[in-house]
Coordinates of C-alpha atoms in Angstrom, one line a residue:
M204 CA 74.9 125.8 139.4
A205 CA 72.1 123.7 137.7
P206 CA 68.5 125.3 137.7
A207 CA 65.4 123.5 139.0
P208 CA 63.0 121.6 136.4
A209 CA 60.6 123.7 134.5
A210 CA 57.7 125.3 136.2
A211 CA 54.2 125.2 134.5
A212 CA 54.5 128.6 132.7
K213 CA 58.2 129.0 132.5
P214 CA 61.3 127.1 131.5
A215 CA 64.0 125.9 133.9
A216 CA 65.8 129.1 133.4
Q217 CA 67.2 132.0 135.2
K218 CA 66.9 135.5 133.8
P219 CA 70.4 137.1 133.8
K220 CA 70.7 140.7 135.3
R221 CA 69.8 143.2 132.7
Q222 CA 72.7 145.3 131.8
H223 CA 70.9 148.2 130.3
S224 CA 67.5 149.1 129.2
A225 CA 66.6 150.6 125.9
P226 CA 69.4 153.0 125.1
K227 CA 68.7 156.7 125.2
K228 CA 70.4 159.2 123.2
T229 CA 72.3 160.8 126.1
Q230 CA 73.6 157.4 127.3
P231 CA 76.3 155.7 125.4
Q232 CA 76.2 151.8 125.2
P233 CA 78.7 149.9 126.9
N234 CA 81.4 148.4 125.1
A235 CA 82.9 144.9 125.6
T236 CA 85.5 146.2 128.2
Q237 CA 82.9 148.4 130.0
A238 CA 80.7 145.3 130.4
Q239 CA 83.4 143.8 132.8
G240 CA 83.3 147.0 134.9
A241 CA 86.3 148.8 133.3
V242 CA 86.2 152.3 131.7
Q243 CA 87.6 152.4 128.3
Q244 CA 88.6 155.6 126.7
P245 CA 88.0 155.9 122.9
A246 CA 91.1 154.7 121.0
K247 CA 93.1 157.6 119.5
A248 CA 94.2 157.3 115.9
A249 CA 98.0 158.0 115.5
D250 CA 98.8 161.0 113.5
T251 CA 101.1 160.8 110.4
K252 CA 102.2 163.3 107.8
N253 CA 101.4 162.8 104.3
K254 CA 103.7 164.0 101.4
R255 CA 102.3 167.6 101.7
G256 CA 103.0 167.8 105.4
K257 CA 99.4 167.6 106.5
R258 CA 98.5 165.4 109.4
T259 CA 96.2 162.3 108.6
A260 CA 94.7 159.9 111.1
T261 CA 96.0 156.2 110.9
P262 CA 93.6 153.5 112.5
Q263 CA 95.2 151.6 115.3
K264 CA 94.9 147.9 115.4
K265 CA 93.2 146.6 118.5
T266 CA 93.0 143.2 120.4
P267 CA 91.7 140.9 117.5
V268 CA 88.7 138.9 117.6
R269 CA 88.3 135.5 115.6
I270 CA 85.2 134.3 113.9
I271 CA 85.1 130.6 113.1
P272 CA 82.1 129.1 111.4
L273 CA 81.7 125.6 112.1
G274 CA 78.4 125.1 110.1
G275 CA 75.8 126.9 107.9
L276 CA 78.0 127.9 105.0
H277 CA 77.8 126.1 101.7
E278 CA 75.0 124.2 103.1
I279 CA 71.4 124.6 104.4
G280 CA 71.2 123.9 108.2
K281 CA 73.9 122.9 111.0
N282 CA 74.4 126.5 111.8
M283 CA 77.1 127.1 114.4
T284 CA 79.7 129.9 114.8
V285 CA 82.5 130.4 117.3
I286 CA 83.5 133.8 118.5
E287 CA 86.9 134.0 120.2
C288 CA 89.0 136.8 121.7
G289 CA 91.9 136.3 123.9
N290 CA 91.3 133.3 126.3
D291 CA 87.6 133.7 125.8
M292 CA 85.1 132.1 123.3
F293 CA 81.5 131.5 123.0
I294 CA 79.2 129.9 120.4
V295 CA 76.3 131.3 118.5
D296 CA 73.8 128.6 117.7
C297 CA 74.3 124.7 117.6
G298 CA 71.9 123.3 114.8
L299 CA 71.7 120.1 112.9
A300 CA 70.9 119.2 109.2
F301 CA 68.9 116.5 107.9
P302 CA 70.5 113.8 105.9
D303 CA 70.4 113.8 102.0
E304 CA 69.7 110.9 99.7
E305 CA 73.3 109.9 99.8
M306 CA 73.4 109.3 103.5
L307 CA 71.6 106.0 103.7
G308 CA 70.5 105.1 107.2
V309 CA 71.7 108.3 108.7
D310 CA 69.3 110.1 111.1
L311 CA 70.9 113.6 111.8
V312 CA 73.9 115.5 110.8
I313 CA 75.6 117.7 113.5
P314 CA 78.8 119.9 113.4
D315 CA 82.2 118.7 114.2
F316 CA 82.8 119.9 117.8
S317 CA 86.4 118.7 118.2
Y318 CA 87.7 122.4 118.3
V319 CA 85.3 123.4 120.9
E320 CA 86.0 120.3 122.9
K321 CA 89.6 120.7 122.7
N322 CA 89.1 124.5 123.9
K323 CA 86.3 123.9 126.2
E324 CA 88.3 125.7 129.3
K325 CA 87.9 128.9 127.4
L326 CA 84.0 128.5 126.5
R327 CA 82.1 131.0 128.4
G328 CA 78.7 130.5 127.1
I329 CA 76.2 129.3 124.3
V330 CA 74.0 131.9 122.6
L331 CA 70.9 130.7 120.7
T332 CA 69.2 133.0 118.1
H333 CA 65.9 130.9 117.8
G334 CA 64.3 127.7 118.3
H335 CA 64.5 126.0 114.9
E336 CA 66.2 122.6 114.7
D337 CA 69.0 124.0 112.3
H338 CA 70.1 126.2 115.2
I339 CA 69.4 124.3 118.4
G340 CA 69.1 120.7 117.2
G341 CA 72.9 119.8 117.9
L342 CA 73.1 121.4 121.2
P343 CA 72.4 118.1 123.4
F344 CA 75.2 116.2 121.5
L345 CA 77.7 119.2 122.4
L346 CA 76.5 119.5 126.0
K347 CA 77.4 115.8 126.7
S348 CA 81.0 116.7 126.2
V349 CA 81.2 120.3 127.4
N350 CA 79.4 122.3 130.2
A351 CA 78.5 125.9 129.5
P352 CA 75.6 128.1 130.4
V353 CA 73.1 128.6 127.5
Y354 CA 71.4 132.1 126.8
S355 CA 68.3 132.7 124.8
S356 CA 64.7 133.6 124.8
R357 CA 62.0 132.1 126.8
L358 CA 60.4 130.0 123.9
T359 CA 63.8 128.9 122.5
L360 CA 64.8 127.6 126.1
G361 CA 61.5 126.0 126.5
L362 CA 62.1 124.0 123.4
V363 CA 65.7 123.3 124.3
E364 CA 64.3 121.8 127.7
G365 CA 62.5 119.1 125.7
K366 CA 65.7 118.1 123.9
L367 CA 67.7 118.1 127.2
K368 CA 65.1 115.8 128.8
E369 CA 65.2 113.3 125.9
H370 CA 69.1 113.1 126.4
G371 CA 68.9 112.9 130.1
L372 CA 70.6 116.5 130.5
L373 CA 67.7 118.3 132.1
G374 CA 68.8 119.9 135.3
K375 CA 72.5 119.5 134.5
V376 CA 72.7 122.8 132.3
Q377 CA 72.3 126.3 133.3
L378 CA 69.6 127.9 131.1
N379 CA 69.4 131.6 131.2
V380 CA 66.3 133.6 129.7
V381 CA 67.2 136.9 128.1
Q382 CA 65.1 139.7 126.6
P383 CA 65.6 142.1 123.6
R384 CA 68.0 144.7 124.4
D385 CA 69.5 142.9 127.3
T386 CA 73.3 142.5 127.4
I387 CA 75.4 139.8 129.0
K388 CA 79.1 139.5 129.6
L389 CA 80.9 136.6 128.2
G390 CA 84.7 137.0 129.2
C391 CA 86.2 140.3 127.4
M392 CA 83.1 140.3 125.1
A393 CA 79.6 141.5 125.7
V394 CA 76.4 140.1 123.7
E395 CA 73.4 142.3 123.2
F396 CA 70.2 140.8 121.9
I397 CA 67.9 142.4 119.3
H398 CA 64.4 141.5 118.6
V399 CA 63.9 140.2 115.1
N400 CA 61.0 138.7 113.0
H401 CA 61.0 135.2 111.9
S402 CA 58.6 132.2 111.3
I403 CA 59.0 131.3 115.0
P404 CA 58.3 133.6 118.0
D405 CA 61.3 135.1 120.2
A406 CA 63.7 135.1 117.4
L407 CA 66.9 137.3 118.2
A408 CA 70.0 138.8 116.4
V409 CA 73.0 139.5 118.3
A410 CA 75.4 142.6 118.5
I411 CA 78.7 141.2 120.0
H412 CA 80.9 144.2 121.5
T413 CA 84.3 143.2 121.4
P414 CA 87.7 145.0 122.0
A415 CA 88.1 145.1 118.2
G416 CA 84.7 146.5 117.5
I417 CA 81.0 145.6 117.1
I418 CA 80.0 142.5 115.3
V419 CA 76.4 142.1 114.2
M420 CA 74.8 138.6 113.6
T421 CA 71.4 138.9 112.2
G422 CA 70.5 135.1 112.8
D423 CA 67.5 134.2 110.6
F424 CA 65.2 137.2 110.1
K425 CA 62.7 139.0 107.9
I426 CA 61.1 142.4 108.3
D427 CA 57.4 141.8 109.0
S428 CA 55.6 145.0 109.6
T429 CA 52.2 143.2 110.5
P430 CA 53.6 140.3 112.7
I431 CA 50.9 137.8 114.1
E432 CA 52.3 138.5 117.7
G433 CA 54.7 140.8 119.1
D434 CA 56.7 143.9 117.8
I435 CA 58.2 144.4 114.4
I436 CA 61.9 144.0 114.1
D437 CA 63.9 146.5 116.1
L438 CA 65.3 148.4 113.0
A439 CA 66.0 151.5 115.4
R440 CA 68.6 149.5 117.2
F441 CA 70.4 148.4 114.0
G442 CA 70.4 151.9 113.0
E443 CA 71.9 153.1 116.3
L444 CA 74.6 150.4 116.1
G445 CA 75.2 151.5 112.7
N446 CA 75.7 155.1 113.6
R447 CA 78.1 154.1 116.3
G448 CA 80.2 152.1 113.8
V449 CA 79.9 148.4 113.0
L450 CA 83.0 146.5 112.4
A451 CA 81.4 143.4 110.7
L452 CA 78.2 142.1 109.7
L453 CA 77.1 138.4 109.3
M454 CA 73.8 138.3 107.7
D455 CA 71.2 135.6 106.6
S456 CA 71.5 134.6 102.9
T457 CA 68.7 132.2 102.5
N458 CA 66.5 134.4 100.3
A459 CA 69.3 136.7 98.8
A460 CA 68.6 135.6 95.3
K461 CA 64.8 136.5 95.7
P462 CA 63.8 140.1 94.7
G463 CA 61.5 142.2 96.6
M464 CA 60.3 141.8 100.2
T465 CA 58.9 138.7 102.1
M466 CA 55.2 138.6 102.4
S467 CA 53.8 139.1 106.0
E468 CA 52.5 136.1 107.8
R469 CA 49.0 137.6 107.8
K470 CA 49.0 136.9 104.1
V471 CA 48.6 133.2 104.9
G472 CA 45.7 133.8 107.2
E473 CA 43.8 135.5 104.5
S474 CA 44.3 132.3 102.3
F475 CA 43.2 130.2 105.3
S476 CA 39.9 132.2 105.6
N477 CA 39.2 131.5 102.0
L478 CA 40.1 128.0 102.1
F479 CA 38.1 127.2 105.2
Q480 CA 35.1 128.6 103.5
R481 CA 35.8 126.5 100.3
A482 CA 36.1 123.2 102.4
Q483 CA 32.5 123.5 103.5
D484 CA 31.5 120.1 104.7
K485 CA 34.8 118.3 104.3
R486 CA 37.5 117.5 106.9
I487 CA 40.5 120.0 106.8
I488 CA 43.9 118.6 107.3
I489 CA 46.7 121.2 107.4
A490 CA 50.5 120.0 107.2
S491 CA 53.0 122.7 108.4
F492 CA 56.4 123.1 110.0
A493 CA 55.9 122.2 113.8
S494 CA 57.8 125.2 115.0
N495 CA 55.7 127.7 112.9
I496 CA 53.7 128.7 115.9
H497 CA 52.2 131.7 114.2
R498 CA 50.9 129.5 111.6
I499 CA 49.3 127.1 114.1
Q500 CA 47.8 130.1 115.9
Q501 CA 46.1 131.3 112.7
I502 CA 44.8 127.8 112.1
V503 CA 43.3 127.7 115.5
D504 CA 41.8 131.1 115.2
Y505 CA 39.9 130.0 112.0
A506 CA 38.9 126.8 113.5
V507 CA 37.3 128.8 116.2
K508 CA 35.7 131.0 113.7
Y509 CA 34.2 128.3 111.6
K510 CA 33.2 126.3 114.6
R511 CA 35.6 123.3 114.2
K512 CA 37.6 121.4 116.7
V513 CA 41.4 120.9 116.4
A514 CA 43.4 117.8 116.6
V515 CA 47.1 117.5 116.5
S516 CA 49.3 114.6 114.8
G517 CA 53.0 114.0 114.8
R518 CA 55.3 113.8 117.5
S519 CA 57.2 117.1 117.0
M520 CA 53.9 118.9 116.4
I521 CA 52.4 117.5 119.6
N522 CA 55.4 118.5 121.5
V523 CA 55.6 122.0 120.2
V524 CA 52.1 122.8 120.7
A525 CA 52.1 121.6 124.2
K526 CA 55.2 123.7 125.2
A527 CA 54.1 126.8 123.3
T528 CA 50.6 126.6 124.9
E529 CA 52.4 126.0 128.5
L530 CA 54.5 129.1 128.0
G531 CA 51.6 131.2 126.5
Y532 CA 52.9 131.6 123.0
L533 CA 50.0 129.7 121.6
K534 CA 46.5 130.6 122.8
I535 CA 43.8 127.8 122.4
P536 CA 40.4 128.4 123.7
E537 CA 38.9 125.9 126.2
G538 CA 37.5 122.8 124.5
I539 CA 38.9 123.4 120.9
L540 CA 41.7 121.0 121.2
V541 CA 40.8 117.3 121.0
E542 CA 42.8 114.2 121.1
I543 CA 43.6 112.4 117.7
E544 CA 42.2 109.1 119.1
G545 CA 38.7 110.8 119.4
I546 CA 38.4 112.4 115.9
N547 CA 35.8 109.7 114.8
R548 CA 33.3 111.3 117.1
Y549 CA 33.1 114.3 115.0
R550 CA 31.6 114.9 111.6
P551 CA 34.2 115.9 108.8
D552 CA 32.8 119.5 108.9
Q553 CA 33.5 119.9 112.5
L554 CA 37.3 119.0 112.5
V555 CA 40.6 120.5 111.6
I556 CA 43.8 118.2 111.8
I557 CA 47.2 120.0 112.1
T558 CA 49.9 117.5 111.2
T559 CA 53.7 117.2 110.4
G560 CA 55.0 116.1 107.1
S561 CA 55.0 119.1 104.9
Q562 CA 58.4 118.2 103.6
G563 CA 57.3 114.6 102.7
E564 CA 59.5 113.1 105.3
P565 CA 59.1 109.2 105.0
M566 CA 58.1 108.6 108.6
S567 CA 56.0 111.8 109.1
A568 CA 52.3 111.7 109.9
L569 CA 51.2 113.1 106.5
T570 CA 53.1 110.7 104.7
R571 CA 51.6 107.7 106.7
M572 CA 48.3 109.3 106.0
A573 CA 49.0 109.2 102.1
M574 CA 50.4 105.7 102.2
S575 CA 47.3 104.5 104.4
D576 CA 49.6 103.7 107.3
H577 CA 48.4 106.0 109.9
R578 CA 46.7 104.3 112.9
K579 CA 44.1 107.3 113.5
V580 CA 43.6 108.9 110.2
T581 CA 42.1 107.4 107.0
V582 CA 42.3 109.7 104.1
N583 CA 39.2 109.8 101.9
P584 CA 37.4 111.9 99.3
N585 CA 35.9 113.9 102.3
D586 CA 39.2 115.3 103.1
F587 CA 40.5 118.9 102.1
I588 CA 44.2 118.8 102.6
I589 CA 46.4 122.0 102.8
I590 CA 50.3 121.6 102.5
S591 CA 51.3 124.9 104.2
A592 CA 55.0 124.9 103.4
S593 CA 57.3 125.1 100.4
P594 CA 59.6 122.2 99.7
I595 CA 63.1 122.5 100.9
P596 CA 65.6 122.1 98.1
G597 CA 66.2 118.4 97.5
N598 CA 62.7 117.6 99.0
E599 CA 60.6 118.2 95.9
K600 CA 60.3 114.6 94.9
L601 CA 59.3 113.5 98.4
V602 CA 56.5 116.2 98.5
N603 CA 55.4 115.4 95.1
R604 CA 55.1 111.8 96.0
V605 CA 52.9 112.4 98.9
I606 CA 50.7 114.7 96.9
N607 CA 50.2 112.2 94.3
E608 CA 49.1 109.5 96.9
L609 CA 46.8 111.8 98.6
L610 CA 45.3 112.7 95.3
K611 CA 44.9 108.8 94.5
L612 CA 42.9 108.5 97.9
G613 CA 40.3 110.9 96.4
A614 CA 41.5 114.0 98.7
E615 CA 41.6 117.5 97.3
V616 CA 45.1 118.9 97.9
I617 CA 46.1 122.5 98.1
Y618 CA 49.7 123.6 98.1
E619 CA 52.0 126.6 98.0
K620 CA 51.9 127.0 94.0
M621 CA 48.2 127.0 93.9
Y622 CA 47.3 129.6 96.8
E623 CA 49.3 131.7 99.1
V624 CA 49.4 129.0 101.9
H625 CA 53.0 129.6 103.0
V626 CA 55.3 132.5 103.3
S627 CA 59.1 132.5 103.9
G628 CA 60.7 133.4 107.4
H629 CA 63.7 134.8 105.6
A630 CA 64.5 138.2 104.2
C631 CA 64.5 138.9 100.5
Q632 CA 66.8 141.5 98.8
E633 CA 64.9 144.7 99.7
E634 CA 65.0 143.6 103.4
L635 CA 68.5 142.6 103.3
K636 CA 69.5 145.9 101.6
M637 CA 67.6 147.7 104.4
I638 CA 69.7 146.1 107.2
L639 CA 72.9 146.7 105.1
G640 CA 71.8 150.4 104.9
L641 CA 71.1 150.7 108.8
V642 CA 74.2 148.8 109.8
K643 CA 76.9 150.3 107.5
P644 CA 79.3 147.6 108.3
K645 CA 83.1 147.9 107.5
F646 CA 83.4 144.3 106.6
F647 CA 80.5 141.9 105.4
I648 CA 80.5 138.2 105.7
P649 CA 77.6 136.5 104.0
A650 CA 76.2 133.7 106.4
H651 CA 73.4 130.9 106.3
G652 CA 73.1 129.4 102.8
E653 CA 74.7 127.5 99.9
Y654 CA 77.2 129.3 97.7
L655 CA 74.8 130.8 95.3
H656 CA 72.9 132.4 98.3
L657 CA 76.3 133.8 99.8
K658 CA 77.4 135.1 96.4
K659 CA 74.1 137.0 95.9
N660 CA 74.3 138.5 99.3
A661 CA 77.9 139.6 98.7
D662 CA 76.5 141.3 95.5
L663 CA 73.9 143.1 97.3
A664 CA 76.4 144.4 99.9
V665 CA 78.5 145.7 97.0
A666 CA 75.5 147.4 95.5
M667 CA 74.9 149.0 99.0
G668 CA 78.3 150.5 99.0
V669 CA 80.6 148.0 100.9
D670 CA 83.9 147.8 99.4
R671 CA 84.3 144.5 97.6
K672 CA 87.8 143.9 99.4
N673 CA 85.9 144.0 102.7
I674 CA 83.6 141.2 101.9
L675 CA 84.4 137.5 102.6
I676 CA 82.7 134.5 101.3
T677 CA 84.2 131.9 103.7
E678 CA 83.9 128.2 104.5
I679 CA 83.4 126.2 107.5
G680 CA 86.5 125.7 109.5
K681 CA 88.2 128.9 108.3
V682 CA 89.5 131.3 111.2
I683 CA 88.7 134.8 110.3
E684 CA 90.5 137.4 112.4
L685 CA 89.5 141.1 112.7
D686 CA 91.5 143.6 114.4
G687 CA 89.6 146.9 113.7
V688 CA 91.5 147.5 110.8
D689 CA 91.9 144.3 108.6
M690 CA 90.1 141.2 108.0
K691 CA 92.0 138.1 107.0
V692 CA 91.8 134.4 107.2
I693 CA 94.6 133.3 109.3
G694 CA 94.1 129.4 109.4
T695 CA 91.7 126.4 109.8
V696 CA 90.4 124.1 112.5
P697 CA 88.6 120.8 112.3
A698 CA 85.1 121.2 110.8
G699 CA 82.8 119.0 108.8
R700 CA 79.9 116.7 109.3
V701 CA 79.2 114.1 112.0
M702 CA 76.6 111.7 111.2
V703 CA 74.2 110.4 113.9
D704 CA 72.8 106.8 113.3
G705 CA 70.6 105.6 116.0
L706 CA 72.5 105.8 119.2
G707 CA 75.8 106.1 117.3
V708 CA 77.4 109.5 116.9
G709 CA 80.2 109.9 114.6
D710 CA 80.6 106.0 114.0
V711 CA 79.3 106.4 110.5
G712 CA 81.9 107.9 108.1
S713 CA 82.4 108.2 104.3
I714 CA 83.7 104.6 104.2
V715 CA 80.5 103.2 105.8
L716 CA 78.2 105.3 103.6
R717 CA 80.1 104.2 100.5
D718 CA 79.5 100.6 101.6
R719 CA 75.8 101.2 102.2
K720 CA 75.6 103.0 98.9
H721 CA 77.5 100.0 97.2
L722 CA 74.9 97.5 98.7
A723 CA 71.9 99.5 97.9
E724 CA 73.0 99.9 94.3
D725 CA 74.6 96.6 93.3
G726 CA 73.7 94.1 96.1
L727 CA 76.0 91.5 98.0
I728 CA 77.4 88.2 97.0
I729 CA 78.7 85.9 100.0
V730 CA 81.1 83.4 99.1
V731 CA 81.4 80.6 102.2
T732 CA 84.2 77.8 101.9
A733 CA 85.5 75.5 104.5
I734 CA 89.0 74.5 104.3
D735 CA 91.1 71.9 106.2
G736 CA 93.6 73.7 108.4
Q737 CA 96.3 71.0 108.0
T738 CA 96.1 70.0 104.3
G739 CA 94.6 73.2 102.9
E740 CA 92.1 71.2 100.9
I741 CA 88.5 72.6 100.3
V742 CA 86.2 70.5 102.7
A743 CA 82.9 72.0 101.7
G744 CA 81.8 74.7 99.3
P745 CA 82.4 77.1 97.9
D746 CA 78.6 78.1 98.5
V747 CA 77.5 81.4 96.9
V748 CA 74.7 83.5 98.5
S749 CA 73.1 86.4 96.7
R750 CA 71.2 89.3 98.5
G751 CA 69.9 92.2 96.3
F752 CA 72.1 91.3 93.3
V753 CA 70.2 88.8 91.2
Y754 CA 67.3 86.4 91.7
V755 CA 69.1 83.0 92.2
R756 CA 66.5 80.7 90.6
E757 CA 66.7 82.8 87.5
A758 CA 70.4 82.7 87.4
E759 CA 71.3 79.2 88.4
D760 CA 74.0 79.0 85.5
M761 CA 75.7 82.1 86.7
M762 CA 75.6 81.1 90.2
A763 CA 77.2 77.6 89.3
Q764 CA 79.9 79.3 87.4
T765 CA 80.6 81.8 90.3
R766 CA 81.2 78.6 92.5
K767 CA 83.7 77.1 90.1
I768 CA 85.5 80.2 89.8
A769 CA 85.7 80.6 93.6
K770 CA 86.9 77.2 94.1
K771 CA 89.6 77.6 91.4
A772 CA 90.7 80.6 93.1
V773 CA 91.2 78.9 96.4
E774 CA 93.0 76.0 94.8
T775 CA 95.2 78.3 92.9
C776 CA 96.2 79.9 96.4
M777 CA 97.0 76.6 97.8
A778 CA 99.0 75.4 94.7
N779 CA 101.1 78.6 95.2
N780 CA 101.5 77.8 98.9
T781 CA 99.4 80.9 99.7
H782 CA 97.8 80.2 103.2
E783 CA 97.2 83.9 104.5
W784 CA 93.3 84.2 104.8
G785 CA 93.5 87.9 103.6
N786 CA 95.4 87.0 100.3
I787 CA 93.0 84.1 99.6
K788 CA 89.8 86.4 100.2
N789 CA 91.3 89.1 98.0
K790 CA 91.8 86.4 95.2
I791 CA 88.3 85.2 95.6
K792 CA 86.9 88.8 95.2
D793 CA 89.0 89.7 92.3
D794 CA 88.1 86.7 90.1
V795 CA 84.5 86.5 91.3
G796 CA 84.2 90.3 90.7
D797 CA 85.7 90.3 87.1
Y798 CA 83.5 87.3 86.1
L799 CA 80.3 89.0 87.4
W800 CA 81.2 92.3 85.7
Q801 CA 81.8 90.6 82.4
V802 CA 78.3 88.8 82.6
T803 CA 76.2 91.6 84.1
K804 CA 78.3 94.9 84.0
R805 CA 77.6 95.2 87.7
T806 CA 79.9 95.2 90.7
P807 CA 78.3 93.7 93.8
M808 CA 79.8 93.8 97.2
I809 CA 81.7 90.5 97.5
L810 CA 82.2 89.2 101.0
P811 CA 84.3 85.8 101.1
V812 CA 83.9 83.8 104.3
I813 CA 86.6 81.2 105.0
Q814 CA 86.0 78.6 107.7
E815 CA 89.2 76.6 109.0
I816 CA 88.4 73.2 110.0

């Protein structure tokens, strides 16, 4: 049943019935079967005799559960995992990734949903750990082909609503708000939600109670003992689960190579206080991730303290600020927020602008400011600009380009390496070891990261006492089966990248990308010829058009020779009684391509066009 549209202070969602409250020592937690109303007695181990005649317990295999990662391994982003048991399955997260420099013209990259679509009758629900794009961005594309209830925290579902509205799905999907320590039933499994700290509020880990045992997935997390809002991570629950016995742990690997502990978000606030004082009579522009609501709250708080108004720039920043304010996660005093169109009414020392573009994205608000292409903001020497984020690997050049352009305009620019204006939302080594020590998993599967991150996380698990043979660094598409005794890979399912280009989903593949790269690097030569259909004689042409290869006026001799070679290729085909257009085109491509390579050592894309008259 579809829910009603969002109310003013609450997403269009229904709150599932709480299965249990905070557990007490005298009350055992329900396992997966109990969550369905059955009473399950603890499995008894079989007794066997060893060589000396003494009885030893042999673990009994249980109904197997399968873990199938469809994204988030050997890559940053696109996180998605399928959990399957019997005829039931559900999904944890459904994210996207942003294209790299090789994906020319591609807007977004999402997981391959074909396995889920093929088994959609088994799908019992979709669980989201938090509201970052790499965990929820692919959801609207999946929900166009499957219909399943979605479970997550209030803020996460509020952000999901905006995406569903853009895709025309709002009101067609059942959204269910959950709280930390709630448990929901999904077929023969039960999912328990655990509060964690991250760079966005309402982040959750999940403990999956299955017939084979408990599987813990941390999602993205860190341990922040002084969070901006809400409680610290629920370490007590991780410890309780560890004492009960955890079959497998899937843990965030993003910062596994970094020693120590991640700094608290409050450290950024201390830096902001100093920088606001240093800015004095200048206008302050701060670029940050739109989803970092805690960061935005601190900016607002210091703007109030130093008597400045706040304006917001960038579509995603405007949307998140509006939704977070509506749901009560962002508290902005009356009269502080002003429209970006009205910033010229205020002196520079009366204004703070919060903007997108901390990663140097070409179309972002900060990049347009740096290129003097922003309609409302003109950067000048009266600007004090803070880039409150660290570059995602691969974005360093883009960020440096923006910084250079801002400096050329006379602005003072502060970025992460100069001051502590950004802290990570991911756990470093000591925090990861703490979770490993509390959960004490039998099996360990590093998640969320490139291979170097996964390998480092695996090494941490070994250092914490996990048997190396019980650790699996896997790949997307691999089917991992756990039966309470063993962990093994039993097969593969379709998995990979699906590229979104404009309104097209999946219609851009490796061949299209190869052609785009070819065109971008070497340009295009078009050879147009008109041929008499009866006699095979050349009626007009060949004419040669160059785009992105050479400047024709400076290469007239080469173009003239190219025409002669193309003409000779057509005449040779006709003399050999070759009238198949495909064969004639290939002959033109081969001969012209060989000549241009000899002259320029370049291989433009050659496109023959034959017109029959």
